Short mmCIF file of C-alpha atoms in Angstrom, two decimals:
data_model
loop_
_atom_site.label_atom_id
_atom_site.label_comp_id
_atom_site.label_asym_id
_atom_site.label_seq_id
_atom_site.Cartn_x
_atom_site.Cartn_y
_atom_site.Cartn_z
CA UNK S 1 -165.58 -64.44 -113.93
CA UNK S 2 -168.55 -64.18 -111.95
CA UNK S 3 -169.73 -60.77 -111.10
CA UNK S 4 -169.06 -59.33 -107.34
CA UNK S 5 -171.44 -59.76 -105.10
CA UNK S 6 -171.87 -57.51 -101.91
CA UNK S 7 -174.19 -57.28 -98.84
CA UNK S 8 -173.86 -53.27 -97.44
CA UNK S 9 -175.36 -52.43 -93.56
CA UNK S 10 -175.78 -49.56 -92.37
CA UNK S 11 -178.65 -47.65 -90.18
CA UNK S 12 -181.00 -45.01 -90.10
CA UNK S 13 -179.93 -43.68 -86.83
CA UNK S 14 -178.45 -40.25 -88.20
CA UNK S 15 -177.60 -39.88 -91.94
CA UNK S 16 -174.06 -40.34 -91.17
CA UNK S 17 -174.17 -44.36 -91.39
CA UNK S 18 -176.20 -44.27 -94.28
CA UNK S 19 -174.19 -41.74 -96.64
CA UNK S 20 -171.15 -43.66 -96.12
CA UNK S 21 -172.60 -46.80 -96.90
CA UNK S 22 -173.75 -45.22 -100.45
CA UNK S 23 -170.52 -44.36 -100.89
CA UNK S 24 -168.82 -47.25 -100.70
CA UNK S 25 -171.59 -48.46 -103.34
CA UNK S 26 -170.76 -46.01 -105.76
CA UNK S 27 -166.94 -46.77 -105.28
CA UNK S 28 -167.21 -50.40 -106.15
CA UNK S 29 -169.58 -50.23 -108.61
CA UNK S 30 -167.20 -47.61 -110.22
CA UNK S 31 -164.86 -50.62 -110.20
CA UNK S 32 -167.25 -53.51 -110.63
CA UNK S 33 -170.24 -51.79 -112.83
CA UNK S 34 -171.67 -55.53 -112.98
CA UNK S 35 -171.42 -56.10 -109.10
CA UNK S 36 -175.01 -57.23 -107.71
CA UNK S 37 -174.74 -55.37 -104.15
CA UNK S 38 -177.95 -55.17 -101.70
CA UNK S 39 -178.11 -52.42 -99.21
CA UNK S 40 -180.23 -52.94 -95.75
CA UNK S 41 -180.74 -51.15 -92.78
CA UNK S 42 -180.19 -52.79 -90.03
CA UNK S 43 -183.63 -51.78 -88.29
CA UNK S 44 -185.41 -54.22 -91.29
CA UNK S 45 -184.08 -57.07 -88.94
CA UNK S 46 -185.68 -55.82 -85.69
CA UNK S 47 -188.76 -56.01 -84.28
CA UNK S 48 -190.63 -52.31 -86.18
CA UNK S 49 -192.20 -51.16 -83.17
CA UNK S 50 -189.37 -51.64 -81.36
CA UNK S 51 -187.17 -50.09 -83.98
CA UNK S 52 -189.26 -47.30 -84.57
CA UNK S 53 -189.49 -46.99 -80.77
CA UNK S 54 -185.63 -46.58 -80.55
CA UNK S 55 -185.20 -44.02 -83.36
CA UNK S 56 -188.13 -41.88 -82.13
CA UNK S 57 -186.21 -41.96 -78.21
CA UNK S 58 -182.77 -41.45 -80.00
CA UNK S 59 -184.27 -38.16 -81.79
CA UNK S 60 -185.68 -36.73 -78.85
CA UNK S 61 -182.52 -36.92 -76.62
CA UNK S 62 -180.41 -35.88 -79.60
CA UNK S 63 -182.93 -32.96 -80.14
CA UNK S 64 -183.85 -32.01 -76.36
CA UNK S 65 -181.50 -33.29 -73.67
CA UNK S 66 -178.27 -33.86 -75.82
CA UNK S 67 -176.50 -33.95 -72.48
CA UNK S 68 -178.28 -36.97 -71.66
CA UNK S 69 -176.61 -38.73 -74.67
CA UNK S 70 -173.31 -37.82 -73.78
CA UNK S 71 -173.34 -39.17 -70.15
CA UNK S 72 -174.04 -42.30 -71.80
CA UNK S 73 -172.24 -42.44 -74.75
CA UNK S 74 -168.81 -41.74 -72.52
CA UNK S 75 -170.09 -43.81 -69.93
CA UNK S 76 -170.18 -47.04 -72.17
CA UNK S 77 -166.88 -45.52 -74.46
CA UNK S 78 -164.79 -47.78 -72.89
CA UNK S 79 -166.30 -51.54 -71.53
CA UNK S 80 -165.08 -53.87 -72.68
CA UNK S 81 -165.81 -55.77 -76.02
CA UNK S 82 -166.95 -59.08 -73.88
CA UNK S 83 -168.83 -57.56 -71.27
CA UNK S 84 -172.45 -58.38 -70.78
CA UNK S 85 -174.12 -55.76 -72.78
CA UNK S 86 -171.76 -56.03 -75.93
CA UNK S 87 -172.66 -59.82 -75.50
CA UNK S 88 -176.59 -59.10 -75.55
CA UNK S 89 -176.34 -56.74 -78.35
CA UNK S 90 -174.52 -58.85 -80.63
CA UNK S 91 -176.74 -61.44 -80.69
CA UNK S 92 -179.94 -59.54 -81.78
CA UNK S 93 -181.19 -60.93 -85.07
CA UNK S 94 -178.93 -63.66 -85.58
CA UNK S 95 -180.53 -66.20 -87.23
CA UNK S 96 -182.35 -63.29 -89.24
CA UNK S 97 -178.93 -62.12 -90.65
CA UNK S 98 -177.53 -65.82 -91.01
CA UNK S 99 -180.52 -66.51 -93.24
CA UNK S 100 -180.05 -63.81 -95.59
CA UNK S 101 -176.59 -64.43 -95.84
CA UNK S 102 -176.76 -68.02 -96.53
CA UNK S 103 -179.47 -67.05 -99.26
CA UNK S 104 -177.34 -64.26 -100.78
CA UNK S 105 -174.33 -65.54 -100.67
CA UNK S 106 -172.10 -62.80 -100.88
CA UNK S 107 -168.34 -62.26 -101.54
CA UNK S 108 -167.83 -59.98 -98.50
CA UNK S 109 -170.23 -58.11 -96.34
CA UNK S 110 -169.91 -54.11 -95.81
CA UNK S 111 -171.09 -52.48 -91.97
CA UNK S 112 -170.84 -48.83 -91.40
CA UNK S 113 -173.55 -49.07 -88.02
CA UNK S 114 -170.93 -50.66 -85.22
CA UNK S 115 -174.34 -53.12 -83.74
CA UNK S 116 -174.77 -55.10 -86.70
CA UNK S 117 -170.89 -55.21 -86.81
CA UNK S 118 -170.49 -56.50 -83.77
CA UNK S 119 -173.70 -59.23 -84.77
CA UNK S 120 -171.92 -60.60 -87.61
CA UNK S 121 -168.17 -60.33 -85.82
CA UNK S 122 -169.81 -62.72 -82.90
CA UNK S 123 -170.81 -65.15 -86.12
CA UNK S 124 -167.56 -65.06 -87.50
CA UNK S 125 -165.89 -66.07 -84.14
CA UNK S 126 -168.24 -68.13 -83.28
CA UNK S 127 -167.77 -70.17 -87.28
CA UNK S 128 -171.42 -69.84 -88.47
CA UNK S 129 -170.34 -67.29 -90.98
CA UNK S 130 -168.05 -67.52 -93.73
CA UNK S 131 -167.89 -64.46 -95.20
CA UNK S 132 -165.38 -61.94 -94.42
CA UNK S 133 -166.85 -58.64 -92.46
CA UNK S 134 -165.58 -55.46 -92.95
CA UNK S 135 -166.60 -52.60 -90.80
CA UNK S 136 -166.47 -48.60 -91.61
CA UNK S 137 -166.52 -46.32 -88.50
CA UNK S 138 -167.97 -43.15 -89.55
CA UNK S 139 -166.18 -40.58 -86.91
CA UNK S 140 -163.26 -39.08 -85.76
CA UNK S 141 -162.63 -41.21 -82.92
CA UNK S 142 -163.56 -44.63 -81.08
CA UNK S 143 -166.58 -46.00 -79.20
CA UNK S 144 -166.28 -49.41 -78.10
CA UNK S 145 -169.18 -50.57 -79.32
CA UNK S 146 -167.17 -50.45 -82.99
CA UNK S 147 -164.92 -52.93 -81.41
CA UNK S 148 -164.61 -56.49 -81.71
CA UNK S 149 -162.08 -59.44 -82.55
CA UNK S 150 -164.51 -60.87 -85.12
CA UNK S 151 -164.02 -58.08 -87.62
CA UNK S 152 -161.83 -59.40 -90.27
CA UNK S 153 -160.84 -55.29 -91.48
CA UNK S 154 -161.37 -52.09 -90.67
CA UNK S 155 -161.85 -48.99 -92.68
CA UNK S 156 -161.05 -45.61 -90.77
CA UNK S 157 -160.83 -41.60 -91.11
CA UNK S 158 -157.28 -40.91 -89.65
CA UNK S 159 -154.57 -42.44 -87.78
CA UNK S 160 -155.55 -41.34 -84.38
CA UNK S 161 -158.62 -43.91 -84.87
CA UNK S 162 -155.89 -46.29 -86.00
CA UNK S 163 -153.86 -45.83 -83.20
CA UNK S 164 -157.13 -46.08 -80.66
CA UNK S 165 -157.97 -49.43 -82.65
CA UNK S 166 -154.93 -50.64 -81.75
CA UNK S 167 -154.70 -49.93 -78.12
CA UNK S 168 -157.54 -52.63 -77.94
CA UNK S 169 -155.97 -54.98 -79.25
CA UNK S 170 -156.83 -55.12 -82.95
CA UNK S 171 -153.93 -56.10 -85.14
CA UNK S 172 -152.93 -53.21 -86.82
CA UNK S 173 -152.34 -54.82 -90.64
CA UNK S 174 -156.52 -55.11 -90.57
CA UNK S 175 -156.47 -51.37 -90.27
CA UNK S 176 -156.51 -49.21 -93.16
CA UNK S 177 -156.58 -45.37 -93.10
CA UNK S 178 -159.07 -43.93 -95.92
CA UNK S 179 -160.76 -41.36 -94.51
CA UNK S 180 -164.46 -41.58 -93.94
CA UNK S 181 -166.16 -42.59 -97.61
CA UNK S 182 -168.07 -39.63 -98.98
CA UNK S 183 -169.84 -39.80 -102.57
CA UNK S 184 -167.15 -39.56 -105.14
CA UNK S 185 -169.24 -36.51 -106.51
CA UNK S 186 -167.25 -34.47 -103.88
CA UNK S 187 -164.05 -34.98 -105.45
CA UNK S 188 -165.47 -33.90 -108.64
CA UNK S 189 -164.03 -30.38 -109.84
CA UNK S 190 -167.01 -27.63 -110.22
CA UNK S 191 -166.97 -24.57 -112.31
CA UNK S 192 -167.95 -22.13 -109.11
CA UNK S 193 -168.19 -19.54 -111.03
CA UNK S 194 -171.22 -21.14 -112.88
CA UNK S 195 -173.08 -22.14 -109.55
CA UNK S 196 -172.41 -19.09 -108.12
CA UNK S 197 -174.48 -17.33 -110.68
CA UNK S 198 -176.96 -19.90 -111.43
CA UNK S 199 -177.70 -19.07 -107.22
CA UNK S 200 -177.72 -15.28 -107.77
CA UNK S 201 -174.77 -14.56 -105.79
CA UNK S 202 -171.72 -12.37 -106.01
CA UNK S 203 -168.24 -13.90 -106.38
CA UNK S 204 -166.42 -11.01 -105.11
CA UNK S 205 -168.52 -10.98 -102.23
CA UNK S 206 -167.61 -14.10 -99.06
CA UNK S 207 -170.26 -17.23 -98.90
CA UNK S 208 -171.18 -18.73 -95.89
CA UNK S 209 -173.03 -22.01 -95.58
CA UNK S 210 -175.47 -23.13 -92.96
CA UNK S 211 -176.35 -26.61 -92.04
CA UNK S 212 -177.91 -28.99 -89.55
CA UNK S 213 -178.13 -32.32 -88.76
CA UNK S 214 -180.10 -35.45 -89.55
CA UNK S 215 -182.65 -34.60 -86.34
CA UNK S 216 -183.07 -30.97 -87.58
CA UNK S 217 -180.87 -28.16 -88.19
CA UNK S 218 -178.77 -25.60 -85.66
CA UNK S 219 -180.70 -24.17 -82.76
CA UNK S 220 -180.62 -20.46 -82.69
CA UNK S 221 -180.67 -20.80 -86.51
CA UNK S 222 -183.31 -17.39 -87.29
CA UNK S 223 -180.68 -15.18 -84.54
CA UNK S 224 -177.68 -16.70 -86.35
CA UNK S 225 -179.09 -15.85 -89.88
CA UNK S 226 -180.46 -12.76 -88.96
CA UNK S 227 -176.83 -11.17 -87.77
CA UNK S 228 -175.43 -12.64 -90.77
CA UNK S 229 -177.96 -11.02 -93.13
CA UNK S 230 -177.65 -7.58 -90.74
CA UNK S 231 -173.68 -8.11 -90.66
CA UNK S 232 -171.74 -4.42 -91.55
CA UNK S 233 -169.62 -6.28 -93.40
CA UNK S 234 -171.13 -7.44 -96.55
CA UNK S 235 -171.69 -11.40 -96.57
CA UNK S 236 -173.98 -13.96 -98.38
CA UNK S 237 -175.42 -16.47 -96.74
CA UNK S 238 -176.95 -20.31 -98.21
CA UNK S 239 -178.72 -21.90 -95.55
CA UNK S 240 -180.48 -25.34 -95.98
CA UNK S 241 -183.11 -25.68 -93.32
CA UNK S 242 -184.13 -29.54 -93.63
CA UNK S 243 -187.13 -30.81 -92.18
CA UNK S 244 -187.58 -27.17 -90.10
CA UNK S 245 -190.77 -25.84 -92.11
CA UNK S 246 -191.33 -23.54 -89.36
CA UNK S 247 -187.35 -22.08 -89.60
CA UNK S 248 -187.68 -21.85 -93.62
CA UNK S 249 -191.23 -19.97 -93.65
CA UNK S 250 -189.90 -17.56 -90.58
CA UNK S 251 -186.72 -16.51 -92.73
CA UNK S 252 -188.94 -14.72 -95.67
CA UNK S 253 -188.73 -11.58 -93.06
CA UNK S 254 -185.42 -11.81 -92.38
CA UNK S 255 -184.29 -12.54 -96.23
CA UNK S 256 -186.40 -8.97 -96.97
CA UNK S 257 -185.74 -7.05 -94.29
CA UNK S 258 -181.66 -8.08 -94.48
CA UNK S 259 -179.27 -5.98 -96.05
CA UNK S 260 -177.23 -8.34 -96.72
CA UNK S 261 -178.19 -11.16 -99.62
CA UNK S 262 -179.50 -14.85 -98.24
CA UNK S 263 -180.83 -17.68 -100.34
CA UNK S 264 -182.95 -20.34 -98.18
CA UNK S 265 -183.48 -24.44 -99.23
CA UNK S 266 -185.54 -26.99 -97.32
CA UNK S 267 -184.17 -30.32 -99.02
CA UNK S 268 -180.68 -30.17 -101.36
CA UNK S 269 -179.43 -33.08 -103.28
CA UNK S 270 -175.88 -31.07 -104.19
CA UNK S 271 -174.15 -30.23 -101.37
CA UNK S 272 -171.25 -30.91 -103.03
CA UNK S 273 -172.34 -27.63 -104.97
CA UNK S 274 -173.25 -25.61 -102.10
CA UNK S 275 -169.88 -26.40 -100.68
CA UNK S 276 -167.89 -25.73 -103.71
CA UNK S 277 -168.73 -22.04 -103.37
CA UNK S 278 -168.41 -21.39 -100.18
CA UNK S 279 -166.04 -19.82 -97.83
CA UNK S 280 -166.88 -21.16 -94.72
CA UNK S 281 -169.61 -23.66 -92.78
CA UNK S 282 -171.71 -23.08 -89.79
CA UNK S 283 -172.36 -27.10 -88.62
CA UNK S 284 -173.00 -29.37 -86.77
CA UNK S 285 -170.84 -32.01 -86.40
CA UNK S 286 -171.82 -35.30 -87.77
CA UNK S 287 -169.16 -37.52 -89.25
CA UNK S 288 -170.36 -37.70 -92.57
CA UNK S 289 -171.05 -34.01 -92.88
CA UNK S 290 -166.76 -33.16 -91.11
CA UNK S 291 -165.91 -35.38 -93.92
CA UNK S 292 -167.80 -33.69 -96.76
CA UNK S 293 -166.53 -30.34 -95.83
CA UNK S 294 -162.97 -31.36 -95.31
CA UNK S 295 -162.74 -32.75 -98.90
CA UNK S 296 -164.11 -29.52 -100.67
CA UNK S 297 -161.16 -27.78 -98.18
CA UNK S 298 -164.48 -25.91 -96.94
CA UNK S 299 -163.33 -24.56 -93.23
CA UNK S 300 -166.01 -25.27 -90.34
CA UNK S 301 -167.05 -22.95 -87.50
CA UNK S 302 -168.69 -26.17 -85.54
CA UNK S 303 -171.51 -24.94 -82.91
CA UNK S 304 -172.84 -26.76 -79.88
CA UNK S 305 -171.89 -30.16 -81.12
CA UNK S 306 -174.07 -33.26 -79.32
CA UNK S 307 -172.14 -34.39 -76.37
CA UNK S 308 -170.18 -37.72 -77.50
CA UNK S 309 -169.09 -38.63 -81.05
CA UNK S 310 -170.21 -34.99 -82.42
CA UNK S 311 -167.76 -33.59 -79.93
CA UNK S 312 -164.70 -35.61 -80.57
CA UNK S 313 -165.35 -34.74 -84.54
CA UNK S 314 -165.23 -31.33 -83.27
CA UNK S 315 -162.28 -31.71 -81.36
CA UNK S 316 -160.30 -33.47 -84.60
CA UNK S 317 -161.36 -30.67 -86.67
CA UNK S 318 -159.90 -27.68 -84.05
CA UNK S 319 -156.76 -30.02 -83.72
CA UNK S 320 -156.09 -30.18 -87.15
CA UNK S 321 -156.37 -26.61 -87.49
CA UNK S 322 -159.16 -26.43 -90.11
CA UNK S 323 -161.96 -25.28 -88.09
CA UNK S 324 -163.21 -23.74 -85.14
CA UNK S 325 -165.84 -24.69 -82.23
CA UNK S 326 -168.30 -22.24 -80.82
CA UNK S 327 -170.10 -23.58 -77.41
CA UNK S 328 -172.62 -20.65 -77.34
CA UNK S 329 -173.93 -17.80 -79.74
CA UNK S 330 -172.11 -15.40 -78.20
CA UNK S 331 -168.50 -17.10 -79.20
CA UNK S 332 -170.32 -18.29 -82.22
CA UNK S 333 -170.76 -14.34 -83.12
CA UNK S 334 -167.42 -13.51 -82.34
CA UNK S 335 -165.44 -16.10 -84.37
CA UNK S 336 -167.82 -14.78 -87.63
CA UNK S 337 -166.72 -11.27 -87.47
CA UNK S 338 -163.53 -12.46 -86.60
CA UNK S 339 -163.45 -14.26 -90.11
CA UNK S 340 -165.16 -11.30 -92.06
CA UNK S 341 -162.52 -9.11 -90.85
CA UNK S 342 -159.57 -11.02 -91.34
CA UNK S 343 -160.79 -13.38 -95.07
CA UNK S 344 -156.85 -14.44 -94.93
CA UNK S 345 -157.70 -16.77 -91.45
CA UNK S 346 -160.36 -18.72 -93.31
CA UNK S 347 -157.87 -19.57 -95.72
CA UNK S 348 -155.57 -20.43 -93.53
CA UNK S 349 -157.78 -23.05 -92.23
CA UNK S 350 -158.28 -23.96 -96.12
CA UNK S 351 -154.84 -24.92 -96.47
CA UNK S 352 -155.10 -26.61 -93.02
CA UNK S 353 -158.07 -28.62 -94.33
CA UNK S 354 -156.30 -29.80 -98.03
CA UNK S 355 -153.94 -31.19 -96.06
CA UNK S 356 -155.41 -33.26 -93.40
CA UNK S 357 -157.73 -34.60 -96.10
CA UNK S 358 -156.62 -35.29 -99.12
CA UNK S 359 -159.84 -36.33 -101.15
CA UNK S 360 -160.44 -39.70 -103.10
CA UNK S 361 -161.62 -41.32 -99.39
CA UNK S 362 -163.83 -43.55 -101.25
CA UNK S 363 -161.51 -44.36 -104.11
CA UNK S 364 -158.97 -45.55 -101.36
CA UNK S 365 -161.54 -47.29 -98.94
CA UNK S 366 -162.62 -49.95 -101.88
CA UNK S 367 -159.07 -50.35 -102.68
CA UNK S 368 -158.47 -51.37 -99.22
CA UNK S 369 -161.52 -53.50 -99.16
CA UNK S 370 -160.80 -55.31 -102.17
CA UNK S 371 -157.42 -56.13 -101.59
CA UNK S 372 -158.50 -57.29 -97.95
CA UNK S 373 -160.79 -59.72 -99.36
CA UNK S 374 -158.53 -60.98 -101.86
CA UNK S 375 -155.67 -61.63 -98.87
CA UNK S 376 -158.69 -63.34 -97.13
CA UNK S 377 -159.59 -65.65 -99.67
CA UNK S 378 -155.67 -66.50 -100.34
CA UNK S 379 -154.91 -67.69 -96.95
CA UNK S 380 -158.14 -69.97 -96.82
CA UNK S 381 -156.59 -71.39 -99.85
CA UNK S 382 -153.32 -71.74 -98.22
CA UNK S 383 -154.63 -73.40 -95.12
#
């Protein structure tokens, strides 16, 4: 038997797109160890100025006038899949694609970025491509720009995506409920009492966890650290700054002048870690990152998420009771003492969080894709 071969999109518009599409690689290679599988970003097939142009506006808005975003990103949530603009979109780079494909040849072709989706849906409908496309959508909720009659399956995080899926008109048997893929080192079990010391921390003592996003971390970040590390009731805090050089450097005062211990990172390749031991997460609220914290059962205060997809995350997380949202510092501060006064509400929203999300998303999503493709290639047989 010939070994499995697979062509992976995804984008570098955010991490989100990207960390799910690595996912899915290490689920099928956990299955199919001898599977050849390429990984591109869809940006390789665009014009690089023009690319870099886009990603450079994208990270300003997101960074400076989030607002912006969200007038357009609900202002384009619901036209249609044929309207002029999905039309012009999905046919950027189509003989590019086509030409790789045809060279590659693969068995099935992975998207987790909804543009190139919607590019190789068109070629599927339109009979210039013959393999079957199947398209991860890496949020809580539905954009229309994920949608599109060409896809032959989709992978998504919960039902209510399912159900939104449906209500345009895709048939609900190419809809399978995973959860978002995260890297199958989050399902791993960790010895937190070993990380815990290997950081210097206490373990009778509550950890919280501060994050950012892809286009730089939490705004207010210092102020937010800084009553954490001042806080009259004793707390630790991890926070893991990114590409903020400025935010890292300006916490040494704030680390030695707190009375309260805080351990900074810039870049961390074991998140999975960091989450293991904590009690709580102060985050943004990025897909991926919802998803990572929701399988460690790690409960998420959620502050000032972007306007748009960040905001409907938010939203899923409050509704299924395993997190909260803070809109400004001054709620933001309140929830935290809230939760270092009453521990037991954190694990509440613990509980909350082991059940909504189960774990093994990635595990399940390859399933799905695998037996997808096999049903695929059975009724081409039988026509």
């Amino acid at each position: 038997m010939k070994p499995l071969k697979v062509l992976v999109f995804s984008a570098t518009f955010g991490n989100g797109h990207l960390r799910a599409a690595e996912a899915v690689i290490e689920g099928i290679l956990i299955k199919h160890p001898a599977a050849k599988i390429i990984h591109l970003d869809f940006g390789d097939f665009l014009n690089q100025p023009i690319n870099t142009m886009i990603k450079n506006i994208y990270s300003e808005i997101i960074k400076y006038i989030p607002k912006l975003w969200g007038k357009f990103y609900y202002k384009t949530a619901k036209v249609q899949p044929r309207s002029k603009s999905q039309h012009f979109l999905s046919q950027l780079g189509r003989s590019n694609f086509l030409q790789y494909i045809h060279v590659f040849k693969p068995d099935f072709i992975v998207c987790t970025y909804p543009t190139v989706s919607s590019i190789l849906a068109q070629l599927r409908l339109d009979q210039l491509l013959h393999v079957p496309v199947i398209t991860i959508i890496t949020d809580y909720t539905v954009h229309s720009h994920w949608v599109h009659q060409g896809v032959d399956g989709y992978v998504v995080a919960c039902s209510e995506v399912k159900a939104s899926l449906e209500s345009w008109g895709i048939n609900a048997q190419r809809i399978h409920v995973s959860g978002i893929p995260v890297s199958p080192k989050f399902d791993e079990e960790i010895d937190r009492g070993h990380i815990i010391t290997k950081l210097g921390l206490k373990s009778d003592v509550p950890i919280f966890l501060l994050m950012g996003g892809s286009y730089g971390v939490l705004k207010s970040a210092k102020r937010i650290c800084k009553k954490l590390a001042d806080s009259p009731v004793p707390v630790q805090t991890i926070i893991v700054c990114g590409k903020n050089k400025k935010l890292y450097l300006s916490l040494e005062e704030v680390i030695a002048q707190g009375r309260n211990p805080m351990i900074r990172f810039e870049f961390v390749d074991n998140v999975e870690e960091l989450m293991s031991v904590s009690d709580l997460i102060i985050t943004k609220a990025g897909g991926l990152t919802v998803s990572e914290a929701l399988t460690k059962h790690l409960p998420l205060v959620i502050y000032k998420p972007i306007p748009g997809q960040e905001q409907e995350n938010a939203h899923f997380v409050q509704h299924i009771g395993a997190g909260c949202l803070a809109s400004n510092e001054e709620e933001l501060e309140k929830l935290l003492n809230r939760f270092l006064k009453h521990p037991e509400e954190i694990e509440k929203m613990r509980r909350k969080a082991a059940i909504a999300l189960p774990g093994h998303s990635t595990e399940r999503a390859v399933e799905n894709i695998l037996e997808l493709v096999l049903h695929l290639r059975m009724e081409q047989k039988i026509g």
